[in-house]
């Protein structure tokens, strides 16, 4: 063991993973050799041959490299699902990424006003920008939309009652269930209406002296059709004002506004918009930063000044608040939106891309894959926004269909395990590659990985 570890050929592996883990891996390699010797599968001559060939160090280096490939690494999203939660949802704009990197590596003006040199709140500026963008009086940022929901329930309905429609007690995915979050926030859930219909009168008759919050939740990842009725936020807002009860609207996806985007307006038609939700008059509106909003992960809450102030005063806010990197990214995203540059945000650009514009990219990819020896052709396809945003909305696209001679699942796996991991959509025995979700440089990365797994084709 000492000879293996102190050999210069172990140095590069030790640099990668450290001495302790290297020793553990070396122990496993040597243990396999001992077992092989016992089973008389390895004799002295072959053993010294292995050592002469540098065998244990090569194996250790492969194991060390595999160890370092674990965890968060860049990948290519060829699934066509724009807000792919498993792959990190919205990729941010270059300028946003640069602002985040700069904040991470340097000191920054976080909780001080550099013009007065007085302490301030880290998201004061965020609040100003959110107000300008949405028309709300104030805003606040927390870790994600689940945290926003938790903070709102805890602040206004902790130890009290919260009224929610039976049709809106949704599970968003990743085990985020609205009723569970409410319970953990100490709110007593009062369900009103039926699964398919909830009217204003249902809410009104459930109001008691214990009511702390009336909440509307966007159903996000499913749609009800047929004999349905939901209460519009305007009516809930009026109800809250009449009875002095706080009202909230959990939007989730946070589609900002597509008034100036003729391609997206019809596509995402019935997805509720932040601006309309704020204008409805509810006391607060919450949504994710990294779904249709197209920014970094965050939960954004905008609404009335006093409502936001109450959230900020809750000691739990400290546990849920944003870090400097996320704030830098959100401010940069909001600045782009305020400058009228929404169409440049990668996620929004993907959603707005036309099938015709994607076709040449698909054809180029197919041709290059054929040159690599794969069976590939371009077919018309459909992709989804993802993250429970705009279900039932299918984005027209052209995809590359790869038909592997062996198994599509085996090829997909080999591609995931590459140095430059690629995620594809597997449909029966075919692989579909969607140029819709490829970022600049991704096509070359993807082709590099296909070249590396050619033997699995
Ligand atoms: C997605 C979603 C959430 C959770 O948002 P995260 O940012 O993932 O925490 C909460 N509420 C609704 C309605 C959602 O769609």
XYZ file of C-alpha atoms and ligand atoms in Angstrom:
472
model
C 0.000 0.000 0.000
C 2.762 2.465 0.965
C 4.627 1.669 -2.222
C 1.518 2.358 -4.308
C 0.677 5.633 -2.559
C 4.172 7.090 -2.365
C 4.966 6.294 -6.000
C 5.235 9.451 -8.151
C 2.602 7.926 -10.469
C 0.000 8.374 -7.693
C 0.658 12.111 -7.384
C -1.798 13.308 -10.051
C -4.606 11.224 -8.556
C -3.830 12.525 -5.073
C -4.084 16.095 -6.404
C -7.581 15.302 -7.647
C -9.143 13.565 -4.659
C -6.773 13.801 -1.692
C -4.731 11.201 0.190
C -7.473 9.620 2.311
C -9.821 8.716 -0.539
C -6.912 7.617 -2.717
C -5.785 5.249 0.047
C -9.317 3.837 0.273
C -9.464 3.238 -3.488
C -5.953 1.744 -3.497
C -7.098 -0.583 -0.706
C -9.960 -1.778 -2.924
C -7.656 -2.371 -5.897
C -5.146 -4.297 -3.784
C -7.949 -6.287 -2.174
C -9.110 -7.420 -5.622
C -5.553 -8.502 -6.438
C -5.276 -10.447 -3.169
C -8.536 -12.251 -3.940
C -7.284 -13.048 -7.448
C -4.026 -14.429 -6.036
C -5.955 -16.587 -3.563
C -8.170 -17.892 -6.339
C -4.998 -18.677 -8.282
C -6.037 -16.357 -11.090
C -2.996 -14.141 -10.644
C 0.541 -15.505 -10.347
C 3.861 -13.769 -9.581
C 4.785 -13.400 -13.233
C 1.515 -11.715 -14.257
C 1.578 -9.566 -11.140
C 4.991 -8.127 -11.897
C 3.804 -7.632 -15.484
C 0.894 -5.563 -14.190
C 3.179 -3.502 -11.973
C 5.640 -2.925 -14.822
C 2.756 -1.687 -16.973
C 1.815 0.843 -14.253
C -1.500 -0.913 -13.736
C -2.575 0.081 -10.193
C -1.849 3.785 -10.862
C -3.746 3.812 -14.123
C -6.767 2.217 -12.485
C -6.517 4.649 -9.582
C -6.357 7.589 -11.965
C -9.493 6.439 -13.788
C -11.268 6.015 -10.426
C -10.058 9.431 -9.245
C -11.296 11.084 -12.428
C -14.665 9.334 -12.167
C -14.929 10.600 -8.597
C -14.361 14.136 -9.802
C -17.084 13.798 -12.458
C -19.700 13.383 -9.714
C -21.805 16.315 -8.676
C -22.574 19.533 -10.456
C -20.906 19.756 -13.868
C -21.929 21.455 -17.069
C -24.129 19.386 -19.399
C -25.869 19.679 -22.733
C -29.670 19.739 -22.586
C -30.913 18.213 -25.832
C -34.259 17.176 -24.308
C -36.118 20.222 -25.604
C -37.562 20.826 -22.122
C -36.635 24.471 -21.603
C -37.108 24.690 -17.826
C -35.749 21.261 -17.028
C -35.681 21.083 -13.220
C -33.230 18.164 -13.278
C -30.851 20.215 -15.419
C -31.072 23.477 -13.484
C -34.114 25.233 -15.009
C -33.459 28.598 -16.717
C -29.894 29.191 -17.945
C -29.184 32.865 -17.290
C -28.111 35.599 -19.706
C -24.338 36.072 -20.201
C -24.455 39.445 -18.458
C -26.363 37.904 -15.561
C -23.832 35.087 -15.268
C -20.982 37.624 -15.322
C -22.614 39.681 -12.548
C -23.043 36.524 -10.454
C -19.430 35.435 -10.959
C -18.171 38.907 -10.059
C -20.240 39.013 -6.856
C -19.024 35.553 -5.891
C -15.331 36.283 -6.257
C -15.201 39.785 -4.802
C -16.448 42.003 -2.027
C -19.604 43.824 -2.989
C -21.909 46.567 -1.727
C -24.422 44.268 -0.083
C -25.836 45.765 3.106
C -24.604 49.312 3.060
C -25.698 52.400 1.153
C -22.419 53.646 -0.300
C -23.797 57.161 -0.751
C -24.799 57.652 2.893
C -22.593 54.902 4.381
C -25.581 53.677 6.377
C -26.604 50.050 6.825
C -29.506 48.996 4.630
C -31.298 45.825 3.546
C -29.528 43.558 1.077
C -32.531 43.477 -1.218
C -33.508 47.176 -1.063
C -32.427 47.645 -4.668
C -34.155 44.421 -5.700
C -37.346 45.799 -4.172
C -37.053 49.032 -6.176
C -36.451 47.160 -9.445
C -39.306 44.724 -8.784
C -41.636 47.656 -8.125
C -40.654 49.371 -11.340
C -41.181 46.207 -13.312
C -44.418 44.961 -11.794
C -46.143 48.081 -10.535
C -46.249 46.672 -6.989
C -45.337 48.930 -4.057
C -42.475 46.742 -2.822
C -40.746 43.401 -3.239
C -38.653 40.902 -1.345
C -36.542 37.932 -2.409
C -36.093 34.547 -0.742
C -34.426 31.266 -1.666
C -37.175 29.907 -3.942
C -40.914 30.056 -4.421
C -41.460 27.269 -1.880
C -39.705 29.488 0.681
C -41.894 32.413 -0.393
C -45.036 30.358 0.223
C -43.685 29.177 3.566
C -42.771 32.697 4.686
C -46.159 34.077 3.659
C -48.119 31.377 5.486
C -45.932 31.561 8.565
C -46.168 35.340 8.747
C -49.890 35.754 8.205
C -51.463 32.414 9.111
C -49.040 30.866 11.630
C -51.250 29.606 14.473
C -54.257 30.832 12.498
C -56.333 29.731 9.515
C -55.560 29.945 5.800
C -58.300 29.521 3.215
C -57.483 27.724 -0.048
C -59.673 26.269 -2.782
C -59.873 22.451 -2.956
C -59.021 22.706 -6.641
C -55.720 24.454 -5.867
C -54.138 22.170 -3.264
C -51.527 21.104 -5.746
C -48.341 19.089 -5.723
C -45.740 20.892 -7.790
C -43.203 18.069 -8.005
C -40.124 17.194 -6.005
C -42.589 16.544 -3.148
C -43.591 20.192 -2.809
C -47.225 20.003 -1.738
C -48.993 23.216 -0.900
C -50.980 21.735 2.036
C -47.820 20.222 3.576
C -45.972 23.531 3.435
C -48.946 25.288 5.030
C -49.039 22.751 7.847
C -45.323 23.126 8.546
C -45.777 26.889 8.636
C -48.243 26.337 11.486
C -51.276 27.380 9.458
C -54.562 25.560 9.811
C -55.803 24.729 6.339
C -59.416 25.584 5.576
C -60.404 23.973 2.269
C -63.278 25.549 0.412
C -65.297 24.719 -2.691
C -65.009 21.474 -4.625
C -62.280 20.065 -6.824
C -63.675 21.633 -9.967
C -65.596 24.686 -8.722
C -64.888 27.299 -6.080
C -66.851 30.539 -5.904
C -66.362 33.747 -3.971
C -69.211 32.787 -1.630
C -67.258 29.649 -0.639
C -64.361 31.785 0.534
C -66.606 34.331 2.216
C -68.526 31.795 4.262
C -65.255 30.233 5.507
C -63.964 33.514 6.940
C -63.710 33.562 10.751
C -61.960 35.720 13.338
C -59.109 33.205 13.016
C -58.568 33.711 9.281
C -55.082 35.047 8.620
C -54.719 34.534 4.901
C -56.746 33.848 1.775
C -54.572 32.236 -0.889
C -54.958 31.561 -4.556
C -52.530 28.976 -5.977
C -51.888 28.621 -9.687
C -52.440 24.980 -10.608
C -49.164 25.087 -12.585
C -48.573 21.566 -13.823
C -52.134 20.535 -14.660
C -55.218 22.017 -16.263
C -58.845 21.412 -15.426
C -61.250 21.465 -18.314
C -65.016 21.145 -18.574
C -67.400 22.156 -15.788
C -65.003 24.308 -13.807
C -65.043 27.625 -12.040
C -62.350 29.417 -10.128
C -62.548 32.722 -8.326
C -60.608 35.474 -10.051
C -57.905 37.207 -7.960
C -59.740 40.557 -8.261
C -62.688 39.115 -6.305
C -60.416 37.630 -3.642
C -58.591 40.946 -3.319
C -61.886 42.782 -2.789
C -62.994 40.167 -0.264
C -59.744 40.613 1.666
C -60.085 44.388 1.739
C -63.699 44.167 2.898
C -62.862 41.807 5.792
C -59.333 43.064 6.561
C -57.754 39.730 5.686
C -54.454 39.448 3.814
C -54.630 37.904 0.327
C -51.898 36.129 -1.632
C -51.530 34.678 -5.128
C -48.915 31.945 -5.632
C -48.191 32.134 -9.346
C -45.244 29.734 -9.498
C -44.061 30.101 -13.059
C -43.860 33.900 -13.020
C -44.512 34.664 -16.642
C -43.759 38.341 -16.671
C -45.468 39.800 -19.696
C -45.618 38.990 -23.341
C -47.638 41.962 -24.423
C -44.835 42.997 -26.758
C -44.060 39.499 -27.958
C -46.537 38.456 -30.634
C -45.046 34.963 -30.912
C -45.388 34.054 -27.277
C -48.695 35.659 -26.431
C -50.834 33.031 -28.178
C -48.509 30.199 -27.145
C -48.611 30.743 -23.434
C -52.087 32.195 -23.600
C -53.720 31.134 -20.358
C -50.606 31.169 -18.190
C -51.253 33.900 -15.603
C -48.933 36.858 -15.775
C -47.173 38.676 -12.995
C -48.379 42.095 -14.101
C -52.019 41.040 -14.219
C -51.726 39.283 -10.863
C -50.297 42.409 -9.226
C -52.930 44.591 -10.892
C -55.668 42.355 -9.479
C -55.056 44.022 -6.132
C -54.109 41.004 -3.992
C -51.754 41.959 -1.173
C -48.881 39.834 -2.463
C -47.909 37.794 -5.503
C -45.146 35.174 -5.377
C -43.298 33.415 -8.174
C -40.048 31.610 -8.977
C -37.029 33.441 -10.351
C -35.895 30.517 -12.513
C -39.052 29.394 -14.291
C -40.617 31.549 -17.016
C -39.049 34.640 -15.445
C -35.733 33.371 -16.840
C -33.372 34.331 -13.998
C -31.480 32.592 -11.173
C -33.177 30.471 -8.524
C -35.203 32.650 -6.152
C -38.648 33.207 -4.738
C -39.885 36.706 -5.479
C -42.746 38.303 -3.581
C -44.192 41.611 -4.697
C -47.086 43.493 -3.199
C -48.210 46.159 -0.782
C -45.616 47.940 1.331
C -47.027 46.871 4.697
C -47.401 43.280 3.554
C -43.784 43.084 2.393
C -42.628 44.851 5.567
C -44.373 42.214 7.698
C -42.598 39.437 5.758
C -39.270 41.181 6.239
C -39.844 41.520 9.986
C -40.468 37.794 10.423
C -37.296 36.335 12.026
C -37.614 33.395 9.619
C -36.801 35.722 6.726
C -33.202 35.589 7.881
C -33.186 31.834 7.313
C -34.754 32.099 3.862
C -33.119 35.201 2.411
C -31.025 35.374 -0.741
C -27.242 35.301 -0.906
C -25.195 37.983 -2.672
C -24.724 35.883 -5.813
C -28.449 35.392 -6.361
C -29.156 39.066 -5.654
C -26.521 40.113 -8.199
C -28.124 37.787 -10.762
C -31.652 38.976 -10.054
C -30.702 42.652 -10.263
C -28.970 42.015 -13.598
C -32.019 40.085 -14.884
C -34.381 42.855 -13.790
C -32.178 45.484 -15.431
C -32.411 43.572 -18.726
C -36.183 43.277 -18.416
C -36.519 46.983 -17.556
C -34.352 47.867 -20.553
C -36.824 46.065 -22.790
C -34.389 43.218 -23.483
C -36.544 40.316 -22.252
C -36.231 38.558 -25.598
C -32.482 38.129 -24.957
C -32.972 35.967 -21.856
C -32.027 32.451 -23.022
C -35.126 30.695 -21.664
C -37.416 33.291 -23.208
C -35.547 33.191 -26.510
C -35.984 29.406 -26.584
C -39.700 29.650 -25.880
C -40.051 32.159 -28.696
C -37.926 30.260 -31.241
C -39.806 29.259 -34.373
C -39.687 25.720 -35.726
C -38.520 27.093 -39.078
C -35.528 28.774 -37.440
C -34.578 25.509 -35.690
C -34.797 23.331 -38.764
C -31.372 24.202 -40.261
C -29.732 23.481 -36.893
C -31.455 20.101 -36.724
C -30.379 19.334 -40.302
C -26.786 20.287 -39.567
C -26.727 18.071 -36.476
C -28.273 15.132 -38.340
C -25.746 15.414 -41.138
C -22.791 15.516 -38.743
C -24.181 12.507 -36.830
C -24.526 10.550 -40.075
C -20.898 11.415 -40.837
C -20.017 9.937 -37.431
C -21.757 6.715 -38.458
C -25.083 7.144 -36.669
C -28.493 6.616 -38.231
C -30.075 10.047 -37.922
C -32.790 12.084 -39.634
C -34.812 15.219 -38.987
C -38.481 14.923 -38.013
C -41.068 17.432 -36.838
C -41.463 17.389 -33.058
C -42.945 19.082 -30.036
C -41.254 20.296 -26.876
C -42.503 21.556 -23.544
C -41.683 24.589 -21.396
C -41.198 22.309 -18.353
C -41.113 22.950 -14.578
C -44.882 22.709 -14.477
C -45.125 25.936 -16.454
C -47.787 26.143 -19.149
C -48.835 22.467 -19.262
C -50.629 21.560 -22.441
C -48.470 24.031 -24.320
C -46.353 22.327 -26.962
C -43.621 24.219 -28.744
C -43.253 23.232 -32.395
C -39.738 22.250 -33.315
C -37.673 19.982 -35.540
C -35.763 17.226 -33.768
C -33.000 14.864 -34.815
C -34.125 11.277 -34.488
C -31.236 8.909 -33.823
C -31.967 5.207 -34.177
C -29.181 3.261 -32.461
C -28.355 -0.196 -33.715
C -28.171 -1.422 -30.125
C -30.337 0.059 -27.381
C -31.454 3.692 -27.178
C -31.239 3.534 -23.387
C -27.634 2.268 -23.515
C -26.633 5.074 -25.881
C -28.405 7.652 -23.711
C -26.549 6.342 -20.695
C -23.181 6.465 -22.440
C -23.892 10.065 -23.433
C -24.762 11.015 -19.841
C -21.508 9.481 -18.604
C -19.317 11.345 -21.104
C -16.852 14.036 -20.072
C -19.347 16.473 -21.591
C -22.620 14.901 -20.452
C -25.504 15.050 -22.927
C -29.159 14.525 -21.974
C -31.494 13.407 -24.736
C -35.121 12.362 -24.946
C -35.598 8.615 -25.365
C -38.809 7.584 -27.088
C -39.210 3.859 -27.525
C -36.133 2.739 -29.479
C -35.245 6.199 -30.723
C -33.387 9.152 -29.345
C -34.657 12.615 -30.005
C -32.284 15.578 -29.946
C -33.959 18.953 -29.853
C -31.895 21.960 -31.018
C -34.381 24.188 -29.138
C -32.530 23.853 -25.823
C -28.974 23.973 -27.169
C -26.951 26.981 -26.007
C -24.066 28.500 -28.012
C -21.288 25.897 -28.299
C -23.573 23.039 -27.221
C -23.872 21.559 -30.730
C -20.105 20.998 -30.837
C -20.106 19.595 -27.281
C -22.910 17.231 -28.231
C -21.119 16.056 -31.382
C -17.917 15.563 -29.376
C -19.743 13.308 -26.945
C -21.430 11.339 -29.743
C -17.977 10.838 -31.298
C -16.696 9.579 -27.941
C -19.471 6.968 -27.632
C -19.409 5.865 -31.266
C -18.824 2.270 -30.211
C -22.279 2.228 -28.557
C -24.074 3.364 -31.724
C -42.988 25.830 -8.977
C -43.975 26.344 -8.002
C -43.612 26.549 -6.669
C -42.245 26.199 -6.153
O -41.302 27.028 -6.717
P -39.728 26.765 -6.468
O -39.103 28.013 -6.956
O -39.390 25.557 -7.235
O -39.560 26.571 -5.002
C -44.560 27.048 -5.813
N -45.806 27.323 -6.232
C -46.190 27.142 -7.509
C -47.603 27.466 -7.904
C -45.293 26.645 -8.447
O -45.659 26.459 -9.719
